[in-house]
Amino acid sequence: MMLDMVSEKSKRAKAAVPAEQHQGSPATTPADQGGVLALGGVEAFYGSFRAVNNVSLEVQPRAVTALIGPSGCGKSTLLRTINRMHETIPGATVKGSITLDGIDLYDADVDAVRVRRVIGMVFQKPNPFPTMSIYENVAAGLRLLGRTPKSEMDGVVESSLRRAALWDEVKEKLKQPGTSLSGGQQQRLCIARAIAVQPRVLLMDEPCSALDPVATLKIEELIRELAADYTIVIVTHNMQQASRVSDSTAFFSMDENRAGYLVEAGPTPMIFTSPKESLTESYVAGRFG
Amino acid sequence: MSGAALDFSRQRSASADPLFRRILAAGAAAGGILLLVITGYLIAYSSPLWAIQSPISFLTTPAWITGIEQADGSVLEVYGAASVIFGTAATSLIAVIFAAPIGILGAVYLVEFAPRRLAAPLAFLVELIAAIPSVVFGLWAVGDLSNRLRDSIEWWIASSFGQIFPWLSEDPTAPASDSVFRAGFLLAIMILPMIVAVSREFLRSVPISLREGYIGMGATRWEAIRDVVIPTARVGLIGAVLLALGRALGETIAVTMVIGNAEGIPSSLFLPGQTIASKIANNIGETSGAIPLASMVALALSLFLLSFFISLAVRLTLRRFSQVRIVS
Amino acid sequence: MSAPGVSLHEALLQPGAHDLRRARTDWIMQRIFQVAAFLAVLPLFALVFYVTLRALPWLSPALLTNNPLDQQPGILNAVVGSLQMTALAILVTGPIGIAGGVYLSEFAPRRVAAIGELVIDIMLGIPSIVAGIFAFLVLVPILGFSGWAGSAALGVLTLPIVMRTTQEVMRLVPPSIREASLALGVPVWRTTLLVTVRTALPGVLTGLVLATSRSLGETAPLLMTARGTNAENFLDFGTTMNAMPIVIYQYANAADERSIGQAWATALVLMVIALLLNVLVRWRTVNSRVA
């Protein structure tokens, strides 16, 4: 790792030029049919407790879908079933089907580890790896996939950081620990880290809840830009945020057994102005939640 | 603390406060004073030895000869701690070599993989090992473990590597009844709970969000442990091993029971030897005269300084983590 | 492997050699961790099983009611000696240790507290043989080989344990609790004793029990101070005193079967006491520690 960092520095001057070409090239643009995510009758459990009940939802490719609803309604749990993070919790299980471009993510032949490579995740609290430098944080995912030539790695790190609108702020200090950045920068670093492995889908679990308003605004702008290339699903508590960043919105609530269910989903303007359900209407009007 | 009424009540019964504080401070001071007194005694009572032998010579000479009368009537006295220092270093290192990997890997299992219902009882059982008195370990080793080790691990190492490394050789027809290696292995078992307990605390202190971050970008659980959990907890793991090393260095009675208490530096780890602590335990009963007594105290002083520096190193390593309990 | 630019189908359904290797490594490493954890608990079972096996034939009522020189030899004086030397050590160092621990966590200025912690660390690291030689140098010349000297050696080892646990648990008491009391005008000393120490009392008692357990099992320091005896030694601190660890050590390599049997029986008694004491206090704390 140390060696990598040293040689990385010596190549910086050279790498800066070819990295420009990386932008928009296959290195950062997802291919395929665009990442159509379809949830069919998804149920999520913690032991015997049902946290999510029977959610069916089609997520638009290359667009932002917001999951909103009162706390405890299972939105984060549902999000974590999509990249199979849910099952890493002891006793947690999932029923139903989730497909990406028609491929069943819970198929016996599909390894959860590979699912998480094509479906990246950004967490509530920025969590850069404290023992890794900024460069290593972004390179971490690619390193797992095998040997990537140094020059190529430099290019991916730079283009990912540029894509996350962080490059200009960190290009002089790539060797410093990721934790030395401010909260908002850390979160953008986590986004850069997630897109460096070229996922098709990005899941964001309340990515701004730990940030101040200015940093939040920056992340929101970034989400809008990323939507051109990635299918984005974002959980948020903040309805203004949902209305600002998302194309579609899905509203969740809790049934009498405290299991979360989907109330309704649709284009964001419709959900916020003329929802079909009265429950949705009172929630977006701020009457509960 | 505002308001006349409250101040009034305070005046009546708070007069005991300064006295109370002083009593408590005296308790704390007792610890410091005791430490100073111990240090003072060890230095003072070892000083007769320094009159006839320098500390450097004491630490570097392997021979230990207590007053043998020569043909010419002079008395030969040599006090060299090198061979017991070797014994202490060898047993402690063997202990750490075996206990550190197993202890840390076991702690990883408890924190990362063990099902909830299993993790707590397992951790509890490992900690119980620390509760068993050292003399009981010694007895167990004398009665059973030592022979088993001789016939298994020791035999295997000697027959595999004994030809290449003389210090790992053993006479297959007549293996020694006690050995440095077996003492070291027994120590490994004794320090294992400490390594597991302290490592476990530090592994648990690594935020879940870091593991999730790495697993969420397509890492396996082992990769998350290797690249994120262990590097983040690294300092604590080093501290755990240092702490256990300090414990192994000073362990006395169990080692005394199985190491064979032979003078000199053994040519192989599978031969009897002696540690600083075991020599004191063995010889102090028959020690008389100022110089021989001083030589014993000098051994104790070296052991004390050794553990002092280890404690200091642990504190420096773990100073960022003052919450960790070190009693075990 | 899934290099940048591979199709989704490939990435998800056609793992390359590299992916399969990673999955296999993961599986193997998980098994290794499991085995290590198993190896870590194995000695406990092996030891308890073997000691019990060897001790059972020698257990008899006489063991605990008779002294070594009686018709039916027993270890009564060793049990009594161990208990009373430990009791004396704890009675003296317990209050001092608690006071010191309370002072360091509640009242000591930052710098003093830091020095105090370092002192405790160093004292916790003092090998028991060094504590023994200290008592041997200081007390044996005055009082001879005696229960007093034995207790003093044990006290050197128990003091830092009590002080450290007290200090640690006091620190865990939320400041709001003592502030609430102080705000009512309760003087500091009453607040500390009746509120802070009382809240931390279970932890303080844990420290005392751990110190007791440690002290009961110490051998080397007693060999050079209390020395052991065959005579009855109830409250007879002025002369040599027996203790369970001494019996185990001295009989471990005895020539006759009966003595060896007594060593094992004593080991079982000592082990059971130590395990019970630890089960008592550790079960509650092992999983609730703050890291």
mmCIF file of C-alpha atoms in Angstrom, chain A residues 4-259:
data_model
loop_
_atom_site.group_PDB
_atom_site.id
_atom_site.type_symbol
_atom_site.label_atom_id
_atom_site.label_comp_id
_atom_site.label_asym_id
_atom_site.label_seq_id
_atom_site.Cartn_x
_atom_site.Cartn_y
_atom_site.Cartn_z
ATOM 1 C CA ASP A 4 1.528 2.265 -4.229
ATOM 2 C CA MET A 5 1.149 5.641 -2.651
ATOM 3 C CA VAL A 6 4.690 6.672 -3.412
ATOM 4 C CA SER A 7 4.586 5.661 -7.020
ATOM 5 C CA GLU A 8 1.160 7.186 -7.260
ATOM 6 C CA LYS A 9 2.655 10.533 -6.390
ATOM 7 C CA SER A 10 5.444 10.282 -8.897
ATOM 8 C CA LYS A 11 2.941 9.569 -11.609
ATOM 9 C CA ARG A 12 0.568 12.282 -10.625
ATOM 10 C CA ALA A 13 1.783 14.742 -13.208
ATOM 11 C CA LYS A 14 1.517 12.193 -15.985
ATOM 12 C CA ALA A 15 -1.735 10.715 -14.787
ATOM 13 C CA ALA A 16 -3.549 14.023 -14.772
ATOM 14 C CA VAL A 17 -3.640 14.193 -18.537
ATOM 15 C CA PRO A 18 -4.939 10.743 -19.507
ATOM 16 C CA ALA A 19 -7.391 10.926 -16.643
ATOM 17 C CA GLU A 20 -9.223 13.609 -18.537
ATOM 18 C CA GLN A 21 -9.949 11.088 -21.214
ATOM 19 C CA HIS A 22 -11.429 8.764 -18.631
ATOM 20 C CA GLN A 23 -14.342 11.026 -18.095
ATOM 21 C CA GLY A 24 -17.296 9.773 -19.970
ATOM 22 C CA SER A 25 -15.308 6.778 -21.191
ATOM 23 C CA PRO A 26 -16.343 3.219 -20.248
ATOM 24 C CA ALA A 27 -14.360 3.553 -17.032
ATOM 25 C CA THR A 28 -17.151 5.494 -15.360
ATOM 26 C CA THR A 29 -20.217 4.897 -17.431
ATOM 27 C CA PRO A 30 -22.404 1.922 -16.714
ATOM 28 C CA ALA A 31 -23.374 -0.073 -19.756
ATOM 29 C CA ASP A 32 -26.202 -2.578 -20.312
ATOM 30 C CA GLN A 33 -29.906 -1.941 -20.264
ATOM 31 C CA GLY A 34 -29.531 0.800 -17.705
ATOM 32 C CA GLY A 35 -30.236 -1.012 -14.476
ATOM 33 C CA VAL A 36 -33.945 -1.695 -14.192
ATOM 34 C CA LEU A 37 -34.605 -2.721 -10.643
ATOM 35 C CA ALA A 38 -37.813 -4.631 -9.911
ATOM 36 C CA LEU A 39 -39.026 -5.631 -6.465
ATOM 37 C CA GLY A 40 -41.749 -8.251 -6.281
ATOM 38 C CA GLY A 41 -43.486 -9.065 -2.984
ATOM 39 C CA VAL A 42 -40.389 -8.286 -0.922
ATOM 40 C CA GLU A 43 -40.587 -9.093 2.797
ATOM 41 C CA ALA A 44 -37.725 -8.553 5.225
ATOM 42 C CA PHE A 45 -37.399 -10.086 8.657
ATOM 43 C CA TYR A 46 -35.243 -9.666 11.729
ATOM 44 C CA GLY A 47 -35.622 -13.082 13.285
ATOM 45 C CA SER A 48 -39.381 -13.506 13.440
ATOM 46 C CA PHE A 49 -40.123 -9.768 13.302
ATOM 47 C CA ARG A 50 -41.406 -8.671 9.930
ATOM 48 C CA ALA A 51 -39.931 -5.259 9.178
ATOM 49 C CA VAL A 52 -41.074 -4.976 5.562
ATOM 50 C CA ASN A 53 -44.296 -6.440 4.266
ATOM 51 C CA ASN A 54 -44.998 -7.317 0.654
ATOM 52 C CA VAL A 55 -43.400 -4.470 -1.293
ATOM 53 C CA SER A 56 -43.634 -4.519 -5.078
ATOM 54 C CA LEU A 57 -41.979 -1.662 -6.875
ATOM 55 C CA GLU A 58 -40.405 -0.963 -10.233
ATOM 56 C CA VAL A 59 -37.459 1.428 -10.061
ATOM 57 C CA GLN A 60 -36.781 3.556 -13.136
ATOM 58 C CA PRO A 61 -33.310 3.214 -14.643
ATOM 59 C CA ARG A 62 -31.026 6.255 -14.641
ATOM 60 C CA ALA A 63 -33.303 8.235 -12.437
ATOM 61 C CA VAL A 64 -33.606 9.008 -8.753
ATOM 62 C CA THR A 65 -36.219 7.190 -6.727
ATOM 63 C CA ALA A 66 -36.843 8.432 -3.206
ATOM 64 C CA LEU A 67 -38.171 6.210 -0.437
ATOM 65 C CA ILE A 68 -39.985 8.327 2.144
ATOM 66 C CA GLY A 69 -42.097 7.658 5.190
ATOM 67 C CA PRO A 70 -42.129 7.946 8.990
ATOM 68 C CA SER A 71 -39.229 6.510 11.007
ATOM 69 C CA GLY A 72 -39.364 2.792 11.557
ATOM 70 C CA CYS A 73 -41.408 2.133 8.429
ATOM 71 C CA GLY A 74 -38.738 -0.164 7.000
ATOM 72 C CA LYS A 75 -37.384 2.078 4.211
ATOM 73 C CA SER A 76 -33.750 1.533 5.203
ATOM 74 C CA THR A 77 -34.352 -2.174 5.661
ATOM 75 C CA LEU A 78 -35.927 -2.379 2.225
ATOM 76 C CA LEU A 79 -32.986 -0.487 0.742
ATOM 77 C CA ARG A 80 -30.590 -2.948 2.351
ATOM 78 C CA THR A 81 -32.410 -5.913 0.846
ATOM 79 C CA ILE A 82 -31.622 -4.577 -2.625
ATOM 80 C CA ASN A 83 -27.857 -5.096 -2.361
ATOM 81 C CA ARG A 84 -28.265 -7.992 0.052
ATOM 82 C CA MET A 85 -26.745 -6.082 2.986
ATOM 83 C CA HIS A 86 -29.784 -7.002 5.050
ATOM 84 C CA GLU A 87 -28.722 -10.615 5.311
ATOM 85 C CA THR A 88 -25.367 -9.696 6.908
ATOM 86 C CA ILE A 89 -27.222 -9.035 10.146
ATOM 87 C CA PRO A 90 -27.496 -12.248 12.178
ATOM 88 C CA GLY A 91 -31.006 -13.680 11.937
ATOM 89 C CA ALA A 92 -32.115 -11.347 9.141
ATOM 90 C CA THR A 93 -33.888 -12.899 6.159
ATOM 91 C CA VAL A 94 -35.606 -11.797 2.946
ATOM 92 C CA LYS A 95 -38.553 -13.215 0.992
ATOM 93 C CA GLY A 96 -39.855 -12.245 -2.433
ATOM 94 C CA SER A 97 -37.896 -11.389 -5.550
ATOM 95 C CA ILE A 98 -35.586 -8.572 -6.547
ATOM 96 C CA THR A 99 -34.275 -8.443 -10.080
ATOM 97 C CA LEU A 100 -31.806 -6.194 -11.834
ATOM 98 C CA ASP A 101 -32.241 -6.102 -15.624
ATOM 99 C CA GLY A 102 -34.111 -9.347 -15.250
ATOM 100 C CA ILE A 103 -31.463 -11.176 -13.240
ATOM 101 C CA ASP A 104 -32.732 -12.465 -9.882
ATOM 102 C CA LEU A 105 -30.362 -11.072 -7.252
ATOM 103 C CA TYR A 106 -31.344 -13.782 -4.791
ATOM 104 C CA ASP A 107 -30.727 -16.578 -7.279
ATOM 105 C CA ALA A 108 -28.756 -19.483 -5.830
ATOM 106 C CA ASP A 109 -26.038 -18.886 -8.426
ATOM 107 C CA VAL A 110 -25.634 -15.239 -7.514
ATOM 108 C CA ASP A 111 -23.143 -14.484 -4.767
ATOM 109 C CA ALA A 112 -24.127 -11.588 -2.488
ATOM 110 C CA VAL A 113 -20.569 -10.264 -2.736
ATOM 111 C CA ARG A 114 -20.980 -9.792 -6.490
ATOM 112 C CA VAL A 115 -24.392 -8.185 -6.048
ATOM 113 C CA ARG A 116 -22.801 -5.497 -3.911
ATOM 114 C CA ARG A 117 -20.295 -4.742 -6.609
ATOM 115 C CA VAL A 118 -22.986 -3.864 -9.143
ATOM 116 C CA ILE A 119 -25.201 -2.181 -6.541
ATOM 117 C CA GLY A 120 -23.157 0.308 -4.556
ATOM 118 C CA MET A 121 -24.196 1.835 -1.274
ATOM 119 C CA VAL A 122 -23.703 5.132 0.509
ATOM 120 C CA PHE A 123 -24.465 5.127 4.207
ATOM 121 C CA GLN A 124 -26.129 7.466 6.635
ATOM 122 C CA LYS A 125 -22.920 8.421 8.388
ATOM 123 C CA PRO A 126 -19.886 9.061 6.196
ATOM 124 C CA ASN A 127 -17.639 6.056 6.800
ATOM 125 C CA PRO A 128 -14.300 6.463 5.035
ATOM 126 C CA PHE A 129 -11.856 3.769 6.133
ATOM 127 C CA PRO A 130 -9.719 5.471 8.785
ATOM 128 C CA THR A 131 -6.571 3.495 8.068
ATOM 129 C CA MET A 132 -6.654 4.256 4.348
ATOM 130 C CA SER A 133 -5.664 7.426 2.536
ATOM 131 C CA ILE A 134 -8.098 9.288 0.314
ATOM 132 C CA TYR A 135 -6.542 7.566 -2.695
ATOM 133 C CA GLU A 136 -6.740 4.134 -1.091
ATOM 134 C CA ASN A 137 -10.340 4.675 -0.054
ATOM 135 C CA VAL A 138 -11.327 5.191 -3.683
ATOM 136 C CA ALA A 139 -9.051 2.407 -4.931
ATOM 137 C CA ALA A 140 -10.202 -0.074 -2.288
ATOM 138 C CA GLY A 141 -13.047 -1.603 -4.259
ATOM 139 C CA LEU A 142 -11.003 -2.027 -7.417
ATOM 140 C CA ARG A 143 -8.130 -3.576 -5.507
ATOM 141 C CA LEU A 144 -10.499 -6.283 -4.322
ATOM 142 C CA LEU A 145 -11.196 -7.208 -7.919
ATOM 143 C CA GLY A 146 -7.607 -8.055 -8.661
ATOM 144 C CA ARG A 147 -4.514 -6.379 -9.988
ATOM 145 C CA THR A 148 -5.200 -3.148 -11.736
ATOM 146 C CA PRO A 149 -2.220 -1.464 -13.406
ATOM 147 C CA LYS A 150 -1.025 1.571 -11.512
ATOM 148 C CA SER A 151 -1.699 4.040 -14.286
ATOM 149 C CA GLU A 152 -5.195 2.720 -14.801
ATOM 150 C CA MET A 153 -5.826 2.869 -11.059
ATOM 151 C CA ASP A 154 -4.682 6.502 -10.953
ATOM 152 C CA GLY A 155 -7.095 7.250 -13.752
ATOM 153 C CA VAL A 156 -10.046 5.574 -12.086
ATOM 154 C CA VAL A 157 -9.326 7.281 -8.757
ATOM 155 C CA GLU A 158 -9.166 10.655 -10.428
ATOM 156 C CA SER A 159 -12.241 10.208 -12.594
ATOM 157 C CA SER A 160 -14.231 8.834 -9.637
ATOM 158 C CA LEU A 161 -13.213 11.772 -7.478
ATOM 159 C CA ARG A 162 -14.076 14.167 -10.300
ATOM 160 C CA ARG A 163 -17.409 12.468 -10.761
ATOM 161 C CA ALA A 164 -18.053 12.937 -7.041
ATOM 162 C CA ALA A 165 -17.115 16.625 -7.354
ATOM 163 C CA LEU A 166 -14.288 16.175 -4.893
ATOM 164 C CA TRP A 167 -11.181 16.108 -7.082
ATOM 165 C CA ASP A 168 -10.322 19.784 -6.887
ATOM 166 C CA GLU A 169 -10.572 19.768 -3.122
ATOM 167 C CA VAL A 170 -8.377 16.720 -2.550
ATOM 168 C CA LYS A 171 -6.014 16.405 -5.478
ATOM 169 C CA GLU A 172 -3.181 17.913 -3.448
ATOM 170 C CA LYS A 173 -3.655 15.598 -0.470
ATOM 171 C CA LEU A 174 -4.514 12.184 -1.824
ATOM 172 C CA LYS A 175 -2.206 10.554 0.692
ATOM 173 C CA GLN A 176 -3.892 12.014 3.720
ATOM 174 C CA PRO A 177 -6.334 9.842 5.628
ATOM 175 C CA GLY A 178 -9.910 9.959 4.390
ATOM 176 C CA THR A 179 -11.023 10.878 7.885
ATOM 177 C CA SER A 180 -9.140 14.186 7.660
ATOM 178 C CA LEU A 181 -11.861 15.611 5.411
ATOM 179 C CA SER A 182 -14.967 17.484 6.509
ATOM 180 C CA GLY A 183 -18.240 15.603 6.877
ATOM 181 C CA GLY A 184 -19.571 16.622 3.483
ATOM 182 C CA GLN A 185 -16.282 15.829 1.780
ATOM 183 C CA GLN A 186 -16.182 12.472 3.518
ATOM 184 C CA GLN A 187 -19.612 11.660 2.167
ATOM 185 C CA ARG A 188 -18.549 12.643 -1.343
ATOM 186 C CA LEU A 189 -15.473 10.473 -0.859
ATOM 187 C CA CYS A 190 -17.801 7.597 -0.017
ATOM 188 C CA ILE A 191 -19.739 8.293 -3.205
ATOM 189 C CA ALA A 192 -16.501 8.334 -5.215
ATOM 190 C CA ARG A 193 -15.525 5.077 -3.540
ATOM 191 C CA ALA A 194 -18.842 3.512 -4.498
ATOM 192 C CA ILE A 195 -18.763 4.580 -8.160
ATOM 193 C CA ALA A 196 -15.115 3.582 -8.636
ATOM 194 C CA VAL A 197 -16.165 -0.052 -9.119
ATOM 195 C CA GLN A 198 -18.747 0.992 -11.720
ATOM 196 C CA PRO A 199 -21.974 -0.143 -10.143
ATOM 197 C CA ARG A 200 -25.246 -0.029 -12.090
ATOM 198 C CA VAL A 201 -27.246 1.094 -9.098
ATOM 199 C CA LEU A 202 -26.432 3.397 -6.183
ATOM 200 C CA LEU A 203 -28.313 3.008 -2.925
ATOM 201 C CA MET A 204 -28.214 5.958 -0.545
ATOM 202 C CA ASP A 205 -29.387 5.579 3.015
ATOM 203 C CA GLU A 206 -30.164 9.089 4.263
ATOM 204 C CA PRO A 207 -26.821 10.303 2.921
ATOM 205 C CA CYS A 208 -27.273 13.864 4.189
ATOM 206 C CA SER A 209 -28.706 13.289 7.640
ATOM 207 C CA ALA A 210 -25.323 13.858 9.310
ATOM 208 C CA LEU A 211 -24.418 16.919 7.217
ATOM 209 C CA ASP A 212 -24.942 20.656 7.459
ATOM 210 C CA PRO A 213 -27.224 22.449 4.941
ATOM 211 C CA VAL A 214 -24.421 23.603 2.637
ATOM 212 C CA ALA A 215 -22.863 20.148 2.406
ATOM 213 C CA THR A 216 -26.341 18.703 1.929
ATOM 214 C CA LEU A 217 -26.978 20.968 -1.035
ATOM 215 C CA LYS A 218 -23.724 19.893 -2.658
ATOM 216 C CA ILE A 219 -24.579 16.210 -2.255
ATOM 217 C CA GLU A 220 -28.042 16.824 -3.694
ATOM 218 C CA GLU A 221 -26.576 18.499 -6.774
ATOM 219 C CA LEU A 222 -24.221 15.570 -7.121
ATOM 220 C CA ILE A 223 -27.085 13.082 -6.892
ATOM 221 C CA ARG A 224 -28.869 14.896 -9.707
ATOM 222 C CA GLU A 225 -25.758 14.704 -11.888
ATOM 223 C CA LEU A 226 -25.144 11.042 -11.123
ATOM 224 C CA ALA A 227 -28.695 10.194 -12.111
ATOM 225 C CA ALA A 228 -27.625 10.604 -15.741
ATOM 226 C CA ASP A 229 -25.587 7.404 -15.444
ATOM 227 C CA TYR A 230 -26.863 5.454 -12.485
ATOM 228 C CA THR A 231 -30.096 4.130 -11.124
ATOM 229 C CA ILE A 232 -30.303 5.803 -7.725
ATOM 230 C CA VAL A 233 -32.496 4.826 -4.826
ATOM 231 C CA ILE A 234 -32.374 7.217 -1.897
ATOM 232 C CA VAL A 235 -33.953 6.903 1.533
ATOM 233 C CA THR A 236 -34.685 10.229 3.101
ATOM 234 C CA HIS A 237 -36.491 11.688 6.062
ATOM 235 C CA ASN A 238 -36.497 15.060 4.519
ATOM 236 C CA MET A 239 -39.454 15.620 2.223
ATOM 237 C CA GLN A 240 -38.000 18.778 0.705
ATOM 238 C CA GLN A 241 -34.980 16.720 -0.225
ATOM 239 C CA ALA A 242 -37.141 14.054 -1.810
ATOM 240 C CA SER A 243 -38.979 16.632 -3.855
ATOM 241 C CA ARG A 244 -35.750 18.353 -4.879
ATOM 242 C CA VAL A 245 -33.704 15.343 -5.981
ATOM 243 C CA SER A 246 -36.052 12.575 -7.004
ATOM 244 C CA ASP A 247 -37.912 11.720 -10.196
ATOM 245 C CA SER A 248 -40.124 9.143 -8.534
ATOM 246 C CA THR A 249 -41.175 8.784 -4.932
ATOM 247 C CA ALA A 250 -42.389 5.799 -2.994
ATOM 248 C CA PHE A 251 -44.218 6.438 0.255
ATOM 249 C CA PHE A 252 -44.103 3.847 3.028
ATOM 250 C CA SER A 253 -45.992 3.489 6.256
ATOM 251 C CA MET A 254 -46.322 1.022 9.095
ATOM 252 C CA ASP A 255 -49.174 -1.417 9.590
ATOM 253 C CA GLU A 256 -50.616 -2.422 12.975
ATOM 254 C CA ASN A 257 -47.832 -5.027 13.426
ATOM 255 C CA ARG A 258 -45.183 -2.351 12.881
ATOM 256 C CA ALA A 259 -44.292 -3.875 9.516
#
